[in-house]
């Protein structure tokens, strides 16, 4: 029987974390030649696929803290890839737009998520992937519900 440390390093959760971290590293390496980070790419992706987006909504969509998003947007604005416009109804609110330079860059960028997905999962049996996805979805659902219940009851998670 494995000792506690081996069980922790060979668990499904440990392997999911390792896969995530390596996938993230490959994503960053894929974007490095264009001087973009993963989260900058996510902002561009949202603007390409969702159109102009209020900055506050961008933070919610990408689950990014407001201060973090401000820095990311500032970098994209300085690079000329994104513009910000004040909302006509509330001058404190900003809407993000992809610039022509941003669209041109997007057209030449590889999709780092597709690259990482192909490297990690290309050629694997779709049935095996469906089982793995289902297991992780169920585990995530259980953890989410457990934490919500603890928060609702006032118990520290």
Short mmCIF file of C-alpha atoms in Angstrom, two decimals:
data_model
loop_
_atom_site.label_atom_id
_atom_site.label_comp_id
_atom_site.label_asym_id
_atom_site.label_seq_id
_atom_site.Cartn_x
_atom_site.Cartn_y
_atom_site.Cartn_z
CA UNK A 1 0.00 0.00 0.00
CA UNK A 2 1.46 3.41 -0.93
CA UNK A 3 2.41 5.78 1.85
CA UNK A 4 0.62 9.13 2.13
CA UNK A 5 3.13 11.09 0.04
CA UNK A 6 2.97 8.66 -2.87
CA UNK A 7 -0.83 8.70 -2.79
CA UNK A 8 -0.78 12.51 -2.96
CA UNK A 9 1.66 12.62 -5.88
CA UNK A 10 -0.03 9.84 -7.85
CA UNK A 11 -3.65 10.88 -7.29
CA UNK A 12 -6.03 11.98 -10.03
CA UNK A 13 -5.88 15.50 -8.60
CA UNK A 14 -2.07 15.54 -8.65
CA UNK A 15 -2.02 14.40 -12.28
CA UNK A 16 -4.70 16.96 -13.22
CA UNK A 17 -2.57 19.68 -11.62
CA UNK A 18 0.59 18.51 -13.41
CA UNK A 19 -1.23 18.43 -16.75
CA UNK A 20 -2.67 21.91 -16.15
CA UNK A 21 0.69 23.41 -15.19
CA UNK A 22 2.47 21.87 -18.18
CA UNK A 23 -0.32 22.92 -20.53
CA UNK A 24 -0.07 26.45 -19.16
CA UNK A 25 3.72 26.43 -19.67
CA UNK A 26 3.29 25.31 -23.29
CA UNK A 27 0.67 28.01 -23.84
CA UNK A 28 3.06 30.66 -22.50
CA UNK A 29 5.92 29.34 -24.66
CA UNK A 30 3.68 29.34 -27.74
CA UNK A 31 2.77 33.02 -27.20
CA UNK A 32 6.23 34.23 -26.17
CA UNK A 33 7.41 35.07 -29.73
CA UNK A 34 4.56 37.61 -29.95
CA UNK A 35 5.31 39.08 -26.49
CA UNK A 36 1.91 38.02 -25.20
CA UNK A 37 0.95 36.27 -22.01
CA UNK A 38 -1.80 33.71 -21.63
CA UNK A 39 -4.25 36.14 -20.03
CA UNK A 40 -3.54 38.81 -22.66
CA UNK A 41 -4.39 36.17 -25.28
CA UNK A 42 -7.64 35.37 -23.43
CA UNK A 43 -8.66 39.05 -23.54
CA UNK A 44 -7.94 39.17 -27.27
CA UNK A 45 -9.84 35.89 -27.77
CA UNK A 46 -12.88 37.34 -26.02
CA UNK A 47 -12.78 40.51 -28.11
CA UNK A 48 -12.42 38.53 -31.36
CA UNK A 49 -15.19 36.06 -30.52
CA UNK A 50 -17.49 38.19 -28.36
CA UNK A 51 -16.94 41.64 -29.81
CA UNK A 52 -16.42 44.81 -27.85
CA UNK A 53 -16.84 44.08 -24.17
CA UNK A 54 -17.26 46.26 -21.08
CA UNK A 55 -14.10 45.92 -19.00
CA UNK A 56 -16.08 44.98 -15.90
CA UNK A 57 -17.82 42.20 -17.85
CA UNK A 58 -14.45 41.02 -19.23
CA UNK A 59 -13.27 40.47 -15.68
CA UNK A 60 -16.34 38.38 -14.90
CA UNK A 61 -16.12 36.38 -18.13
CA UNK A 62 -12.45 35.51 -17.64
CA UNK A 63 -12.66 35.31 -13.82
CA UNK A 64 -9.88 37.88 -13.41
CA UNK A 65 -9.59 40.31 -10.50
CA UNK A 66 -10.21 43.93 -11.43
CA UNK A 67 -6.69 45.11 -10.55
CA UNK A 68 -5.09 42.25 -12.50
CA UNK A 69 -7.28 42.93 -15.52
CA UNK A 70 -6.43 46.65 -15.39
CA UNK A 71 -2.74 45.84 -15.76
CA UNK A 72 -3.37 43.39 -18.59
CA UNK A 73 -5.61 45.83 -20.45
CA UNK A 74 -3.08 48.62 -19.90
CA UNK A 75 -0.36 46.50 -21.52
CA UNK A 76 -2.61 45.65 -24.48
CA UNK A 77 -3.52 49.33 -24.92
CA UNK A 78 0.19 50.33 -24.85
CA UNK A 79 0.87 47.69 -27.51
CA UNK A 80 -1.90 49.20 -29.64
CA UNK A 81 -3.89 45.95 -29.71
CA UNK A 82 -6.89 47.10 -27.66
CA UNK A 83 -8.60 50.46 -27.17
CA UNK A 84 -10.76 51.64 -24.30
CA UNK A 85 -13.76 53.93 -24.62
CA UNK A 86 -15.67 55.55 -21.81
CA UNK A 87 -19.26 54.35 -21.50
CA UNK A 88 -21.70 57.03 -22.60
CA UNK A 89 -23.94 56.41 -19.60
CA UNK A 90 -21.19 56.14 -16.97
CA UNK A 91 -17.84 57.77 -17.72
CA UNK A 92 -16.16 55.61 -15.05
CA UNK A 93 -16.90 52.45 -17.02
CA UNK A 94 -14.77 51.43 -20.01
CA UNK A 95 -15.58 49.28 -23.02
CA UNK A 96 -12.75 47.35 -24.66
CA UNK A 97 -12.38 47.16 -28.44
CA UNK A 98 -9.96 45.23 -30.62
CA UNK A 99 -7.92 47.61 -32.80
CA UNK A 100 -6.91 46.98 -36.40
CA UNK A 101 -3.41 46.12 -35.11
CA UNK A 102 -4.99 43.69 -32.65
CA UNK A 103 -6.97 42.03 -35.43
CA UNK A 104 -3.87 41.79 -37.62
CA UNK A 105 -1.90 40.20 -34.80
CA UNK A 106 -4.76 37.80 -34.06
CA UNK A 107 -4.72 36.62 -37.67
CA UNK A 108 -1.10 35.48 -37.33
CA UNK A 109 -1.25 34.01 -33.81
CA UNK A 110 -1.39 30.26 -33.32
CA UNK A 111 -4.13 29.08 -30.98
CA UNK A 112 -2.11 28.07 -27.90
CA UNK A 113 -5.03 26.14 -26.42
CA UNK A 114 -5.32 24.06 -29.60
CA UNK A 115 -1.55 23.48 -29.58
CA UNK A 116 -1.56 22.28 -25.96
CA UNK A 117 -4.68 20.18 -26.51
CA UNK A 118 -3.20 18.46 -29.55
CA UNK A 119 0.12 17.76 -27.83
CA UNK A 120 -1.56 16.44 -24.67
CA UNK A 121 -4.56 14.61 -26.11
CA UNK A 122 -4.05 14.17 -29.86
CA UNK A 123 -4.61 10.59 -30.96
CA UNK A 124 -6.14 9.49 -27.65
CA UNK A 125 -9.29 7.41 -27.66
CA UNK A 126 -12.30 9.77 -27.54
CA UNK A 127 -14.07 7.38 -25.14
CA UNK A 128 -11.14 7.60 -22.70
CA UNK A 129 -11.19 11.40 -22.95
CA UNK A 130 -14.94 11.42 -22.29
CA UNK A 131 -14.44 9.33 -19.14
CA UNK A 132 -11.61 11.58 -17.92
CA UNK A 133 -13.67 14.72 -18.62
CA UNK A 134 -16.68 13.25 -16.81
CA UNK A 135 -14.64 12.28 -13.75
CA UNK A 136 -13.09 15.75 -13.49
CA UNK A 137 -16.44 17.48 -14.08
CA UNK A 138 -18.08 15.45 -11.32
CA UNK A 139 -15.19 16.05 -8.92
CA UNK A 140 -15.35 19.78 -9.66
CA UNK A 141 -19.12 19.84 -9.13
CA UNK A 142 -18.76 18.07 -5.78
CA UNK A 143 -16.03 20.40 -4.57
CA UNK A 144 -17.99 23.47 -5.69
CA UNK A 145 -21.12 22.32 -3.86
CA UNK A 146 -19.15 21.37 -0.75
CA UNK A 147 -17.45 24.77 -0.58
CA UNK A 148 -20.74 26.60 -1.23
CA UNK A 149 -22.41 24.66 1.58
CA UNK A 150 -19.58 25.50 3.98
CA UNK A 151 -19.73 29.16 3.01
CA UNK A 152 -23.53 29.24 3.36
CA UNK A 153 -23.32 27.67 6.82
CA UNK A 154 -20.61 30.09 7.94
CA UNK A 155 -17.99 27.32 8.27
CA UNK A 156 -14.55 28.19 6.96
CA UNK A 157 -13.65 26.12 3.93
#
